[in-house]
Amino acid sequence: MTIARILVIAGSDSSGGAGIQADIRTITMLGAHPMTAITAVTAQNTQGVQGVHMLPADFVVTQAQSCIADIGVDAVKIGMLGAPDIAHAVADLLETLRVPIVFDPVMVATSGAVLADAETIAGFERLMALAALTTPNLPELEALGGEAVLREKTRALLIKGGHATGPHIENRLIQGGGETVFVSPRIDTRHTHGTGCTLASGIAAGLGAGMDLRAATGRAIRFVEQAIAHVPGLGRGGGPLGHAMGGVPFDATRPIGDQGLAGGS
């Protein structure tokens, strides 16, 4: 059995809603194997970010190299980087790889906490040039210069429409000279923490498994829709998604061999 190997370079969310915690759940649920190179450890919950501790750039790269050297990698997802030296160190590493890269330019958390300063954002250009897909939401798109600018800086662009208004969400996939618009119903809930991480990781899982970009994007969007529809309703603020769709996947497995109790009376 072969399984797609997905390397995630991103920050940790102590509340389990976004960051590598959302990435791991998404990649696992979509049948691939997640590996991580953690860029930062955060103290956060559904109401905000209380603290951020950045890891040294060389250690971020060492984590990634350890995974690549042994297990190998079929696709990479980049999330929160947090510091310019990390952005450039990650770019140096990824320039040596020939696998699809999905870059989610995380700048501001759902709670409003700033997760990337101006110098870090400047370092995004190298990563956008390497990426098979860059996935900004509408505020990130504006901060990075707008659609026309980003079209020239990355091979493909997924403009996420969740921050717009209206009964439907339009996610626009722009690649080459074409555009595909994925329309989703807007679900009325405050529990959307980690949607961007989930979507980007879902696309990376598909690309790593050999799906084309349009198919991988469509599947990942459908996964996000279901995860939002099955939120567990945790916390007093913007809570996490329901990546397991409200079920217990283990319950659907079959026993292996004879699992009856031995002995006893």
GROMACS .gro file of C-alpha atoms in nm:
model
  265
    1MET     CA    1   0.000   0.000   0.000
    2THR     CA    2   0.133   0.341  -0.097
    3ILE     CA    3   0.024   0.652   0.090
    4ALA     CA    4   0.088   1.016   0.005
    5ARG     CA    5   0.341   1.179   0.237
    6ILE     CA    6   0.253   1.539   0.320
    7LEU     CA    7   0.496   1.771   0.498
    8VAL     CA    8   0.332   2.060   0.684
    9ILE     CA    9   0.542   2.363   0.779
   10ALA     CA   10   0.327   2.567   1.015
   11GLY     CA   11   0.258   2.678   1.370
   12SER     CA   12   0.096   2.485   1.653
   13ASP     CA   13  -0.245   2.586   1.790
   14SER     CA   14  -0.275   2.483   2.155
   15SER     CA   15  -0.656   2.479   2.131
   16GLY     CA   16  -0.644   2.225   1.848
   17GLY     CA   17  -0.853   2.434   1.611
   18ALA     CA   18  -0.608   2.553   1.348
   19GLY     CA   19  -0.240   2.519   1.258
   20ILE     CA   20  -0.075   2.179   1.252
   21GLN     CA   21  -0.352   2.025   1.461
   22ALA     CA   22  -0.607   2.100   1.188
   23ASP     CA   23  -0.355   2.000   0.922
   24ILE     CA   24  -0.288   1.661   1.079
   25ARG     CA   25  -0.658   1.579   1.115
   26THR     CA   26  -0.736   1.687   0.760
   27ILE     CA   27  -0.451   1.499   0.595
   28THR     CA   28  -0.530   1.186   0.796
   29MET     CA   29  -0.901   1.198   0.714
   30LEU     CA   30  -0.817   1.233   0.345
   31GLY     CA   31  -0.603   0.921   0.346
   32ALA     CA   32  -0.251   1.064   0.348
   33HIS     CA   33   0.031   1.067   0.603
   34PRO     CA   34   0.105   1.401   0.779
   35MET     CA   35   0.452   1.510   0.890
   36THR     CA   36   0.530   1.842   1.056
   37ALA     CA   37   0.798   2.105   1.087
   38ILE     CA   38   0.668   2.339   1.357
   39THR     CA   39   0.753   2.707   1.316
   40ALA     CA   40   0.595   2.840   1.634
   41VAL     CA   41   0.415   2.728   1.947
   42THR     CA   42   0.114   2.939   2.037
   43ALA     CA   43  -0.097   2.978   2.349
   44GLN     CA   44  -0.446   3.032   2.214
   45ASN     CA   45  -0.809   2.935   2.248
   46THR     CA   46  -1.134   3.010   2.069
   47GLN     CA   47  -1.124   3.371   2.193
   48GLY     CA   48  -0.776   3.475   2.083
   49VAL     CA   49  -0.401   3.428   2.089
   50GLN     CA   50  -0.242   3.484   2.429
   51GLY     CA   51   0.120   3.415   2.334
   52VAL     CA   52   0.354   3.307   2.055
   53HIS     CA   53   0.694   3.143   2.090
   54MET     CA   54   0.892   3.121   1.766
   55LEU     CA   55   1.127   2.830   1.703
   56PRO     CA   56   1.474   2.892   1.556
   57ALA     CA   57   1.477   2.889   1.176
   58ASP     CA   58   1.752   2.627   1.160
   59PHE     CA   59   1.551   2.392   1.381
   60VAL     CA   60   1.244   2.435   1.160
   61VAL     CA   61   1.457   2.322   0.867
   62THR     CA   62   1.606   2.035   1.068
   63GLN     CA   63   1.257   1.901   1.144
   64ALA     CA   64   1.171   1.907   0.774
   65GLN     CA   65   1.500   1.751   0.668
   66SER     CA   66   1.454   1.466   0.915
   67CYS     CA   67   1.121   1.375   0.757
   68ILE     CA   68   1.242   1.414   0.399
   69ALA     CA   69   1.558   1.209   0.449
   70ASP     CA   70   1.379   0.907   0.594
   71ILE     CA   71   1.011   0.899   0.497
   72GLY     CA   72   1.022   1.119   0.189
   73VAL     CA   73   0.765   1.373   0.075
   74ASP     CA   74   0.504   1.395  -0.201
   75ALA     CA   75   0.365   1.743  -0.129
   76VAL     CA   76   0.424   2.034   0.109
   77LYS     CA   77   0.179   2.266   0.281
   78ILE     CA   78   0.307   2.594   0.427
   79GLY     CA   79   0.107   2.781   0.689
   80MET     CA   80   0.215   3.024   0.961
   81LEU     CA   81   0.583   3.118   0.935
   82GLY     CA   82   0.594   3.409   1.179
   83ALA     CA   83   0.946   3.543   1.113
   84PRO     CA   84   1.142   3.653   0.806
   85ASP     CA   85   1.438   3.425   0.873
   86ILE     CA   86   1.202   3.125   0.886
   87ALA     CA   87   1.039   3.230   0.557
   88HIS     CA   88   1.377   3.251   0.383
   89ALA     CA   89   1.511   2.931   0.541
   90VAL     CA   90   1.200   2.742   0.429
   91ALA     CA   91   1.238   2.886   0.078
   92ASP     CA   92   1.603   2.773   0.068
   93LEU     CA   93   1.496   2.421   0.163
   94LEU     CA   94   1.203   2.397  -0.077
   95GLU     CA   95   1.407   2.516  -0.373
   96THR     CA   96   1.577   2.175  -0.359
   97LEU     CA   97   1.249   1.979  -0.378
   98ARG     CA   98   1.044   1.888  -0.685
   99VAL     CA   99   0.704   1.830  -0.529
  100PRO     CA  100   0.383   2.038  -0.529
  101ILE     CA  101   0.376   2.312  -0.266
  102VAL     CA  102   0.057   2.472  -0.132
  103PHE     CA  103   0.125   2.808   0.035
  104ASP     CA  104  -0.137   2.948   0.270
  105PRO     CA  105  -0.006   3.301   0.344
  106VAL     CA  106  -0.122   3.319   0.705
  107MET     CA  107  -0.106   3.679   0.826
  108VAL     CA  108  -0.391   3.729   1.072
  109ALA     CA  109  -0.570   3.470   1.284
  110THR     CA  110  -0.949   3.440   1.285
  111SER     CA  111  -0.941   3.614   1.624
  112GLY     CA  112  -0.761   3.913   1.473
  113ALA     CA  113  -0.414   3.840   1.612
  114VAL     CA  114  -0.134   3.942   1.374
  115LEU     CA  115   0.081   3.640   1.284
  116ALA     CA  116   0.315   3.794   1.024
  117ASP     CA  117   0.498   4.128   1.027
  118ALA     CA  118   0.598   4.334   0.723
  119GLU     CA  119   0.941   4.170   0.688
  120THR     CA  120   0.791   3.823   0.699
  121ILE     CA  121   0.532   3.920   0.439
  122ALA     CA  122   0.814   4.046   0.216
  123GLY     CA  123   0.967   3.698   0.237
  124PHE     CA  124   0.644   3.546   0.106
  125GLU     CA  125   0.739   3.634  -0.252
  126ARG     CA  126   0.999   3.358  -0.275
  127LEU     CA  127   0.747   3.103  -0.148
  128MET     CA  128   0.473   3.220  -0.383
  129ALA     CA  129   0.714   3.174  -0.673
  130LEU     CA  130   0.785   2.815  -0.564
  131ALA     CA  131   0.423   2.725  -0.491
  132ALA     CA  132   0.198   2.523  -0.718
  133LEU     CA  133  -0.085   2.711  -0.545
  134THR     CA  134  -0.116   3.015  -0.317
  135THR     CA  135  -0.439   3.039  -0.114
  136PRO     CA  136  -0.507   3.391   0.021
  137ASN     CA  137  -0.835   3.497   0.174
  138LEU     CA  138  -0.971   3.837   0.075
  139PRO     CA  139  -0.787   4.046   0.343
  140GLU     CA  140  -0.461   3.862   0.266
  141LEU     CA  141  -0.512   3.916  -0.107
  142GLU     CA  142  -0.544   4.290  -0.051
  143ALA     CA  143  -0.243   4.305   0.182
  144LEU     CA  144  -0.028   4.119  -0.072
  145GLY     CA  145  -0.106   4.364  -0.350
  146GLY     CA  146  -0.429   4.243  -0.505
  147GLU     CA  147  -0.528   3.983  -0.761
  148ALA     CA  148  -0.341   4.128  -1.059
  149VAL     CA  149  -0.015   4.142  -0.864
  150LEU     CA  150  -0.044   3.789  -0.724
  151ARG     CA  151  -0.129   3.642  -1.066
  152GLU     CA  152   0.223   3.739  -1.171
  153LYS     CA  153   0.390   3.596  -0.859
  154THR     CA  154   0.252   3.243  -0.830
  155ARG     CA  155   0.162   2.963  -1.069
  156ALA     CA  156  -0.195   2.928  -0.950
  157LEU     CA  157  -0.413   3.124  -0.713
  158LEU     CA  158  -0.708   3.018  -0.498
  159ILE     CA  159  -0.891   3.328  -0.377
  160LYS     CA  160  -1.102   3.226  -0.079
  161GLY     CA  161  -1.431   3.410  -0.048
  162GLY     CA  162  -1.528   3.336   0.310
  163HIS     CA  163  -1.480   3.697   0.421
  164ALA     CA  164  -1.732   3.827   0.167
  165THR     CA  165  -2.103   3.851   0.243
  166GLY     CA  166  -2.407   3.679   0.098
  167PRO     CA  167  -2.573   3.336   0.115
  168HIS     CA  168  -2.298   3.166  -0.084
  169ILE     CA  169  -1.918   3.151  -0.072
  170GLU     CA  170  -1.722   3.169  -0.396
  171ASN     CA  171  -1.370   3.027  -0.403
  172ARG     CA  172  -1.195   3.121  -0.728
  173LEU     CA  173  -0.921   2.895  -0.865
  174ILE     CA  174  -0.710   3.081  -1.120
  175GLN     CA  175  -0.454   2.884  -1.317
  176GLY     CA  176  -0.302   2.956  -1.654
  177GLY     CA  177  -0.554   3.157  -1.848
  178GLY     CA  178  -0.856   2.989  -1.694
  179GLU     CA  179  -1.068   3.020  -1.382
  180THR     CA  180  -1.291   2.777  -1.194
  181VAL     CA  181  -1.540   2.908  -0.939
  182PHE     CA  182  -1.645   2.672  -0.659
  183VAL     CA  183  -1.972   2.783  -0.498
  184SER     CA  184  -2.059   2.667  -0.146
  185PRO     CA  185  -2.357   2.747   0.077
  186ARG     CA  186  -2.268   2.979   0.362
  187ILE     CA  187  -2.334   2.800   0.692
  188ASP     CA  188  -2.440   3.030   0.975
  189THR     CA  189  -2.192   2.948   1.252
  190ARG     CA  190  -1.917   3.121   1.446
  191HIS     CA  191  -1.719   2.796   1.458
  192THR     CA  192  -1.490   2.841   1.158
  193HIS     CA  193  -1.149   2.843   1.327
  194GLY     CA  194  -0.899   2.662   1.107
  195THR     CA  195  -1.088   2.669   0.777
  196GLY     CA  196  -0.792   2.809   0.583
  197CYS     CA  197  -0.549   2.555   0.727
  198THR     CA  198  -0.793   2.273   0.659
  199LEU     CA  199  -0.852   2.377   0.299
  200ALA     CA  200  -0.483   2.417   0.212
  201SER     CA  201  -0.388   2.087   0.376
  202GLY     CA  202  -0.674   1.912   0.200
  203ILE     CA  203  -0.547   2.038  -0.136
  204ALA     CA  204  -0.190   1.931  -0.052
  205ALA     CA  205  -0.317   1.583   0.039
  206GLY     CA  206  -0.482   1.555  -0.300
  207LEU     CA  207  -0.183   1.683  -0.496
  208GLY     CA  208   0.047   1.446  -0.308
  209ALA     CA  209  -0.177   1.156  -0.406
  210GLY     CA  210  -0.155   1.251  -0.774
  211MET     CA  211  -0.482   1.441  -0.819
  212ASP     CA  212  -0.480   1.740  -1.053
  213LEU     CA  213  -0.518   2.085  -0.900
  214ARG     CA  214  -0.883   2.135  -0.988
  215ALA     CA  215  -0.989   1.796  -0.853
  216ALA     CA  216  -0.779   1.833  -0.536
  217THR     CA  217  -0.926   2.178  -0.474
  218GLY     CA  218  -1.283   2.063  -0.529
  219ARG     CA  219  -1.244   1.768  -0.292
  220ALA     CA  220  -1.083   1.986  -0.024
  221ILE     CA  221  -1.363   2.242  -0.048
  222ARG     CA  222  -1.623   1.967  -0.005
  223PHE     CA  223  -1.432   1.840   0.299
  224VAL     CA  224  -1.435   2.189   0.455
  225GLU     CA  225  -1.809   2.220   0.389
  226GLN     CA  226  -1.874   1.896   0.577
  227ALA     CA  227  -1.635   1.987   0.859
  228ILE     CA  228  -1.820   2.316   0.910
  229ALA     CA  229  -2.156   2.139   0.896
  230HIS     CA  230  -2.042   1.906   1.177
  231VAL     CA  231  -1.871   2.150   1.417
  232PRO     CA  232  -1.863   2.024   1.778
  233GLY     CA  233  -1.951   2.368   1.916
  234LEU     CA  234  -1.656   2.400   2.154
  235GLY     CA  235  -1.542   2.714   2.331
  236ARG     CA  236  -1.691   3.059   2.389
  237GLY     CA  237  -1.551   3.209   2.069
  238GLY     CA  238  -1.474   3.085   1.720
  239GLY     CA  239  -1.451   2.711   1.773
  240PRO     CA  240  -1.288   2.433   1.570
  241LEU     CA  241  -1.428   2.240   1.278
  242GLY     CA  242  -1.563   1.886   1.296
  243HIS     CA  243  -1.296   1.710   1.092
  244ALA     CA  244  -1.433   1.365   1.180
  245MET     CA  245  -1.782   1.471   1.063
  246GLY     CA  246  -1.937   1.397   1.399
  247GLY     CA  247  -1.846   1.029   1.388
  248VAL     CA  248  -1.587   0.797   1.535
  249PRO     CA  249  -1.394   0.656   1.236
  250PHE     CA  250  -1.255   0.370   1.446
  251ASP     CA  251  -1.606   0.238   1.497
  252ALA     CA  252  -1.628   0.162   1.124
  253THR     CA  253  -1.322  -0.065   1.127
  254ARG     CA  254  -1.332  -0.441   1.121
  255PRO     CA  255  -1.168  -0.658   1.389
  256ILE     CA  256  -0.827  -0.801   1.307
  257GLY     CA  257  -0.814  -1.173   1.379
  258ASP     CA  258  -0.964  -1.318   1.694
  259GLN     CA  259  -1.017  -1.031   1.936
  260GLY     CA  260  -1.219  -1.227   2.189
  261LEU     CA  261  -1.118  -1.234   2.553
  262ALA     CA  262  -0.885  -1.520   2.644
  263GLY     CA  263  -0.942  -1.714   2.968
  264GLY     CA  264  -1.155  -1.579   3.245
  265SER     CA  265  -1.461  -1.731   3.398
   0.00000   0.00000   0.00000
